[in-house]
């Protein structure tokens, strides 16, 4: 079990991975009894594993919970291009985090944990672009889950936010923004994801990874470029296989302004999901808007999926 305080889950472990073009270091941590059923939380953009900490702490009484930061998010550094790998002439491609690469790294990390689990499979909880990451890892990289819970996820088109398109068309302009202007855009972007006004401490927690890093500004621009291109073509036609192999639950904020709630029902049909829960008075950041209700939904779902009862 990794070290954790009463109010935190420390990402004290490192996982290194390399493919033909890039190398990666992922910071991760776990909490709970290693003999308990494993649960893996996967964050989206522009968030970090911090959004999952309250749920990890609560569930660690009955589960072995894993948290990690995706490449370039939170405590994990940006991926590093290997020597002699040619630079792209296209500015957006240079900045693009590439969900296909992130999914590949997640799959490798997930499989490294499997060695600890023996014959057990992990329950996976994903938010935002982590939905597509976990689906790609399952369908393209053979990661097997005991269950899958998808919360306001990027997984099925069409997509679109004007800011994604604007940044993708002018990435260099945004990288050159003064720090004060950058923080203003970042805060406005985060605020749009919530239904209620976020408390200062919550806003500061969500902004902090981008403000404290030397590469925070370019990293944020990079993930917005990535958000404009979703890498769904390789898997969307295969979604029907997912619900046949594992129970799938979909949770959505009724007032999600980023990905409308109608997407939940389309995704339910595409994945053959077991159930959909829509949470009222919640936006895309449902864990901040309705944390208690989300916690109840997760607790019941995981209790049934892991132990066969609530």
CSV table of C-alpha atoms in Angstrom, one decimal:
chain,number,residue,atom,x,y,z
A,1,UNK,CA,0.0,0.0,0.0
A,2,UNK,CA,1.4,3.4,-0.9
A,3,UNK,CA,1.6,6.1,1.8
A,4,UNK,CA,-1.5,8.3,2.1
A,5,UNK,CA,-2.6,10.9,4.7
A,6,UNK,CA,-6.1,11.1,6.0
A,7,UNK,CA,-7.0,13.6,3.3
A,8,UNK,CA,-4.9,12.6,0.4
A,9,UNK,CA,-3.6,9.7,-1.8
A,10,UNK,CA,0.1,10.2,-2.5
A,11,UNK,CA,1.3,9.5,-6.0
A,12,UNK,CA,4.7,8.1,-4.8
A,13,UNK,CA,5.1,5.4,-7.5
A,14,UNK,CA,6.5,5.9,-11.0
A,15,UNK,CA,5.8,3.8,-14.1
A,16,UNK,CA,8.1,4.2,-17.1
A,17,UNK,CA,7.1,3.3,-20.6
A,18,UNK,CA,8.5,3.8,-24.1
A,19,UNK,CA,7.2,3.3,-27.6
A,20,UNK,CA,8.8,3.9,-31.0
A,21,UNK,CA,8.6,7.7,-30.7
A,22,UNK,CA,8.1,8.8,-27.1
A,23,UNK,CA,9.0,7.9,-23.5
A,24,UNK,CA,6.6,8.4,-20.6
A,25,UNK,CA,6.7,8.5,-16.8
A,26,UNK,CA,3.4,8.1,-15.0
A,27,UNK,CA,3.0,9.0,-11.3
A,28,UNK,CA,0.6,6.8,-9.4
A,29,UNK,CA,-0.4,5.6,-6.0
A,30,UNK,CA,-2.8,3.2,-4.4
A,31,UNK,CA,-4.7,2.9,-1.1
A,32,UNK,CA,-6.5,0.1,0.6
A,33,UNK,CA,-5.9,-3.6,1.3
A,34,UNK,CA,-4.1,-5.2,-1.7
A,35,UNK,CA,-6.2,-8.3,-1.0
A,36,UNK,CA,-9.4,-6.3,-1.7
A,37,UNK,CA,-11.0,-6.0,-5.2
A,38,UNK,CA,-9.0,-3.5,-7.3
A,39,UNK,CA,-10.6,-0.3,-8.5
A,40,UNK,CA,-8.9,2.0,-11.0
A,41,UNK,CA,-10.0,5.7,-11.3
A,42,UNK,CA,-9.0,7.4,-14.6
A,43,UNK,CA,-9.3,11.2,-14.9
A,44,UNK,CA,-10.0,13.3,-18.0
A,45,UNK,CA,-9.0,16.7,-19.2
A,46,UNK,CA,-8.0,19.3,-17.9
A,47,UNK,CA,-8.2,17.5,-14.6
A,48,UNK,CA,-5.9,15.2,-12.5
A,49,UNK,CA,-6.3,12.4,-10.1
A,50,UNK,CA,-7.1,14.9,-7.4
A,51,UNK,CA,-10.8,14.9,-8.5
A,52,UNK,CA,-11.0,11.2,-7.3
A,53,UNK,CA,-9.3,11.5,-3.9
A,54,UNK,CA,-12.5,11.7,-1.8
A,55,UNK,CA,-13.9,8.6,-3.5
A,56,UNK,CA,-10.6,6.7,-3.3
A,57,UNK,CA,-10.4,7.4,0.5
A,58,UNK,CA,-14.0,6.3,1.1
A,59,UNK,CA,-13.8,3.2,-1.1
A,60,UNK,CA,-10.5,2.1,0.3
A,61,UNK,CA,-12.3,0.4,3.2
A,62,UNK,CA,-13.5,-2.3,0.9
A,63,UNK,CA,-11.4,-1.9,-2.3
A,64,UNK,CA,-7.7,-1.5,-3.3
A,65,UNK,CA,-8.0,1.8,-5.2
A,66,UNK,CA,-5.5,3.1,-7.8
A,67,UNK,CA,-5.0,6.7,-8.9
A,68,UNK,CA,-2.6,8.1,-11.5
A,69,UNK,CA,-2.0,11.2,-13.5
A,70,UNK,CA,-2.0,11.0,-17.3
A,71,UNK,CA,1.1,12.1,-19.2
A,72,UNK,CA,1.4,15.9,-18.9
A,73,UNK,CA,-1.4,16.2,-16.2
A,74,UNK,CA,-1.0,16.6,-12.5
A,75,UNK,CA,2.3,15.2,-11.2
A,76,UNK,CA,3.1,13.3,-14.4
A,77,UNK,CA,5.6,15.0,-16.8
A,78,UNK,CA,4.9,15.5,-20.5
A,79,UNK,CA,5.9,12.7,-22.7
A,80,UNK,CA,9.4,13.0,-24.2
A,81,UNK,CA,10.1,12.6,-27.8
A,82,UNK,CA,12.9,10.1,-28.4
A,83,UNK,CA,16.2,11.2,-30.1
A,84,UNK,CA,16.1,11.1,-33.9
A,85,UNK,CA,12.3,11.2,-34.0
A,86,UNK,CA,11.5,13.9,-36.6
A,87,UNK,CA,9.5,16.9,-35.5
A,88,UNK,CA,6.2,17.5,-37.0
A,89,UNK,CA,5.9,20.5,-39.4
A,90,UNK,CA,2.4,20.9,-38.2
A,91,UNK,CA,2.1,23.0,-35.0
A,92,UNK,CA,-1.0,21.3,-33.8
A,93,UNK,CA,0.5,17.8,-34.2
A,94,UNK,CA,3.6,19.0,-32.3
A,95,UNK,CA,1.4,20.0,-29.4
A,96,UNK,CA,-1.2,17.3,-29.6
A,97,UNK,CA,-1.3,15.0,-26.6
A,98,UNK,CA,-2.8,12.3,-28.8
A,99,UNK,CA,-5.4,10.2,-27.0
A,100,UNK,CA,-4.2,7.1,-28.9
A,101,UNK,CA,-0.8,7.4,-27.2
A,102,UNK,CA,-2.3,8.1,-23.8
A,103,UNK,CA,-4.5,5.0,-24.2
A,104,UNK,CA,-1.5,2.9,-25.1
A,105,UNK,CA,0.4,4.2,-22.0
A,106,UNK,CA,-2.7,3.5,-19.7
A,107,UNK,CA,-3.0,0.0,-21.1
A,108,UNK,CA,0.7,-0.7,-20.3
A,109,UNK,CA,0.3,0.7,-16.8
A,110,UNK,CA,-2.9,-1.3,-16.2
A,111,UNK,CA,-1.2,-4.5,-17.3
A,112,UNK,CA,1.7,-3.8,-15.0
A,113,UNK,CA,-0.8,-3.7,-12.1
A,114,UNK,CA,-2.5,-6.9,-13.3
A,115,UNK,CA,0.6,-8.8,-12.1
A,116,UNK,CA,-0.4,-8.0,-8.5
A,117,UNK,CA,-4.1,-9.0,-9.0
A,118,UNK,CA,-3.6,-12.6,-10.1
A,119,UNK,CA,-6.8,-13.9,-11.6
A,120,UNK,CA,-8.8,-10.9,-10.5
A,121,UNK,CA,-10.0,-8.2,-12.8
A,122,UNK,CA,-10.2,-4.5,-11.8
A,123,UNK,CA,-13.3,-2.3,-11.8
A,124,UNK,CA,-12.7,0.8,-13.8
A,125,UNK,CA,-14.2,4.3,-13.3
A,126,UNK,CA,-13.6,6.9,-16.0
A,127,UNK,CA,-14.5,10.6,-16.5
A,128,UNK,CA,-14.3,12.8,-19.6
A,129,UNK,CA,-11.7,11.7,-22.2
A,130,UNK,CA,-10.8,8.8,-19.9
A,131,UNK,CA,-13.9,7.1,-21.3
A,132,UNK,CA,-12.3,6.9,-24.7
A,133,UNK,CA,-9.0,5.9,-23.2
A,134,UNK,CA,-10.4,3.0,-21.2
A,135,UNK,CA,-12.5,1.8,-24.2
A,136,UNK,CA,-9.5,1.9,-26.5
A,137,UNK,CA,-7.4,0.1,-23.9
A,138,UNK,CA,-10.1,-2.6,-23.7
A,139,UNK,CA,-10.8,-3.0,-27.4
A,140,UNK,CA,-7.4,-2.4,-28.9
A,141,UNK,CA,-5.0,-3.4,-26.1
A,142,UNK,CA,-6.9,-6.3,-24.6
A,143,UNK,CA,-7.3,-4.8,-21.1
A,144,UNK,CA,-10.0,-6.8,-19.3
A,145,UNK,CA,-12.2,-5.1,-16.7
A,146,UNK,CA,-14.5,-6.6,-14.1
A,147,UNK,CA,-16.9,-3.6,-14.7
A,148,UNK,CA,-16.8,-0.2,-16.3
A,149,UNK,CA,-18.4,3.0,-15.0
A,150,UNK,CA,-18.4,6.0,-17.4
A,151,UNK,CA,-19.1,9.4,-16.1
A,152,UNK,CA,-19.8,12.3,-18.5
A,153,UNK,CA,-17.3,10.8,-21.0
A,154,UNK,CA,-15.9,11.6,-24.3
A,155,UNK,CA,-16.6,8.4,-26.3
A,156,UNK,CA,-19.1,9.0,-29.1
A,157,UNK,CA,-19.3,11.9,-31.6
A,158,UNK,CA,-20.1,14.5,-32.6
A,159,UNK,CA,-17.8,16.6,-30.4
A,160,UNK,CA,-17.2,20.2,-30.3
A,161,UNK,CA,-16.3,23.2,-28.2
A,162,UNK,CA,-15.5,26.5,-29.8
A,163,UNK,CA,-12.5,26.9,-27.5
A,164,UNK,CA,-11.0,23.6,-28.7
A,165,UNK,CA,-11.2,24.7,-32.3
A,166,UNK,CA,-10.0,28.2,-31.6
A,167,UNK,CA,-6.9,27.0,-29.8
A,168,UNK,CA,-6.2,24.3,-32.4
A,169,UNK,CA,-6.2,27.0,-35.1
A,170,UNK,CA,-3.9,29.3,-33.2
A,171,UNK,CA,-1.9,27.3,-30.6
A,172,UNK,CA,1.2,29.6,-30.7
A,173,UNK,CA,-0.9,32.6,-29.8
A,174,UNK,CA,-2.2,31.0,-26.7
A,175,UNK,CA,1.2,29.8,-25.6
A,176,UNK,CA,2.4,33.4,-25.6
A,177,UNK,CA,-0.4,34.7,-23.4
A,178,UNK,CA,0.7,36.6,-20.3
A,179,UNK,CA,0.3,34.6,-17.1
A,180,UNK,CA,-2.6,36.6,-15.8
A,181,UNK,CA,-4.5,36.2,-19.1
A,182,UNK,CA,-3.8,32.5,-19.2
A,183,UNK,CA,-5.0,32.0,-15.6
A,184,UNK,CA,-8.2,33.9,-16.5
A,185,UNK,CA,-8.9,31.6,-19.5
A,186,UNK,CA,-8.1,28.5,-17.4
A,187,UNK,CA,-10.5,29.6,-14.6
A,188,UNK,CA,-13.3,30.4,-17.0
A,189,UNK,CA,-12.8,27.1,-18.8
A,190,UNK,CA,-13.0,25.2,-15.5
A,191,UNK,CA,-16.0,27.2,-14.2
A,192,UNK,CA,-18.0,26.3,-17.4
A,193,UNK,CA,-17.7,22.6,-16.5
A,194,UNK,CA,-19.6,23.0,-13.2
A,195,UNK,CA,-23.3,23.7,-12.6
A,196,UNK,CA,-22.7,25.5,-9.3
A,197,UNK,CA,-20.1,28.1,-8.5
A,198,UNK,CA,-17.0,26.3,-7.4
A,199,UNK,CA,-15.6,27.1,-4.0
A,200,UNK,CA,-12.2,28.8,-4.1
A,201,UNK,CA,-10.4,25.8,-2.6
A,202,UNK,CA,-11.9,23.6,-5.3
A,203,UNK,CA,-11.0,26.0,-8.1
A,204,UNK,CA,-7.5,26.4,-6.7
A,205,UNK,CA,-7.1,22.6,-6.6
A,206,UNK,CA,-8.2,22.2,-10.2
A,207,UNK,CA,-6.0,25.1,-11.5
A,208,UNK,CA,-2.9,24.2,-9.4
A,209,UNK,CA,-1.3,21.6,-11.7
A,210,UNK,CA,-1.4,24.0,-14.6
A,211,UNK,CA,-0.1,27.0,-12.7
A,212,UNK,CA,2.7,25.4,-10.7
A,213,UNK,CA,4.4,23.6,-13.6
A,214,UNK,CA,6.9,25.4,-15.8
A,215,UNK,CA,5.3,23.7,-18.8
A,216,UNK,CA,1.8,24.4,-17.5
A,217,UNK,CA,0.8,26.9,-20.1
A,218,UNK,CA,2.0,24.9,-23.1
A,219,UNK,CA,0.6,21.7,-21.5
A,220,UNK,CA,-2.8,23.3,-21.2
A,221,UNK,CA,-2.7,24.5,-24.8
A,222,UNK,CA,-1.5,21.0,-25.8
A,223,UNK,CA,-4.5,19.2,-24.2
A,224,UNK,CA,-6.9,21.6,-25.8
A,225,UNK,CA,-5.4,20.8,-29.2
A,226,UNK,CA,-5.8,17.1,-28.3
A,227,UNK,CA,-9.4,17.7,-27.3
A,228,UNK,CA,-10.2,18.9,-30.8
A,229,UNK,CA,-9.3,15.4,-32.2
A,230,UNK,CA,-10.9,12.4,-30.5
A,231,UNK,CA,-9.4,9.2,-31.9
A,232,UNK,CA,-12.8,7.4,-32.0
A,233,UNK,CA,-12.7,5.9,-35.5
A,234,UNK,CA,-10.8,2.8,-34.5
A,235,UNK,CA,-13.2,1.7,-31.7
A,236,UNK,CA,-16.6,3.3,-32.1
A,237,UNK,CA,-17.9,0.6,-34.5
A,238,UNK,CA,-16.9,-2.0,-31.9
A,239,UNK,CA,-18.7,-0.5,-28.8
A,240,UNK,CA,-21.4,-3.2,-29.0
A,241,UNK,CA,-18.8,-5.8,-27.8
A,242,UNK,CA,-18.2,-4.0,-24.5
A,243,UNK,CA,-21.5,-4.6,-22.8
A,244,UNK,CA,-21.4,-8.3,-23.8
A,245,UNK,CA,-18.1,-8.8,-21.9
A,246,UNK,CA,-18.7,-6.8,-18.7
A,247,UNK,CA,-21.4,-4.7,-16.9
A,248,UNK,CA,-21.3,-1.1,-17.9
A,249,UNK,CA,-22.9,1.8,-16.0
A,250,UNK,CA,-23.2,5.4,-17.4
A,251,UNK,CA,-23.5,8.4,-15.1
A,252,UNK,CA,-24.2,11.9,-16.5
A,253,UNK,CA,-24.8,15.4,-15.1
A,254,UNK,CA,-28.2,16.6,-16.4
A,255,UNK,CA,-26.8,20.1,-17.0
A,256,UNK,CA,-23.5,19.1,-18.7
A,257,UNK,CA,-22.8,22.0,-21.0
A,258,UNK,CA,-19.7,20.3,-22.5
A,259,UNK,CA,-21.3,17.0,-23.5
A,260,UNK,CA,-25.1,17.0,-23.5
A,261,UNK,CA,-27.0,14.5,-21.5
A,262,UNK,CA,-28.6,13.0,-24.6
A,263,UNK,CA,-25.2,11.5,-25.3
A,264,UNK,CA,-25.7,9.2,-22.3
A,265,UNK,CA,-28.6,7.4,-24.0
A,266,UNK,CA,-26.8,7.1,-27.3
A,267,UNK,CA,-23.8,5.6,-25.5
A,268,UNK,CA,-26.1,3.3,-23.5
A,269,UNK,CA,-27.4,1.9,-26.8
A,270,UNK,CA,-23.9,1.7,-28.5
A,271,UNK,CA,-22.3,-0.1,-25.5
A,272,UNK,CA,-25.2,-2.3,-24.5
A,273,UNK,CA,-24.8,-0.7,-21.0
A,274,UNK,CA,-26.6,-2.1,-18.0
A,275,UNK,CA,-27.9,1.1,-16.6
A,276,UNK,CA,-27.8,4.9,-16.9
A,277,UNK,CA,-28.1,7.4,-14.0
A,278,UNK,CA,-28.7,11.0,-14.7
A,279,UNK,CA,-27.9,13.4,-11.8
A,280,UNK,CA,-29.9,16.6,-11.5
A,281,UNK,CA,-28.3,19.9,-10.9
A,282,UNK,CA,-24.9,18.7,-12.0
A,283,UNK,CA,-22.7,19.7,-14.9
A,284,UNK,CA,-19.7,18.1,-16.5
A,285,UNK,CA,-17.9,18.2,-13.1
A,286,UNK,CA,-20.5,16.1,-11.4
A,287,UNK,CA,-18.0,15.1,-8.7
A,288,UNK,CA,-17.9,18.8,-7.6
A,289,UNK,CA,-21.6,19.6,-8.2
A,290,UNK,CA,-23.1,16.5,-6.6
A,291,UNK,CA,-20.3,14.7,-4.8
A,292,UNK,CA,-22.5,12.9,-2.3
A,293,UNK,CA,-24.9,11.6,-5.0
A,294,UNK,CA,-22.1,10.5,-7.2
A,295,UNK,CA,-20.5,8.7,-4.3
A,296,UNK,CA,-23.7,6.9,-3.5
A,297,UNK,CA,-24.0,5.8,-7.2
A,298,UNK,CA,-20.4,4.6,-7.3
A,299,UNK,CA,-20.7,2.8,-3.9
A,300,UNK,CA,-23.9,0.9,-4.9
A,301,UNK,CA,-22.5,0.0,-8.4
A,302,UNK,CA,-19.2,-1.2,-7.1
A,303,UNK,CA,-20.7,-3.2,-4.2
A,304,UNK,CA,-23.0,-5.0,-6.6
A,305,UNK,CA,-20.3,-5.5,-9.3
A,306,UNK,CA,-17.7,-6.8,-6.8
A,307,UNK,CA,-19.7,-8.5,-4.1
A,308,UNK,CA,-23.1,-9.2,-5.7
A,309,UNK,CA,-25.2,-7.1,-3.3
A,310,UNK,CA,-25.5,-3.5,-2.2
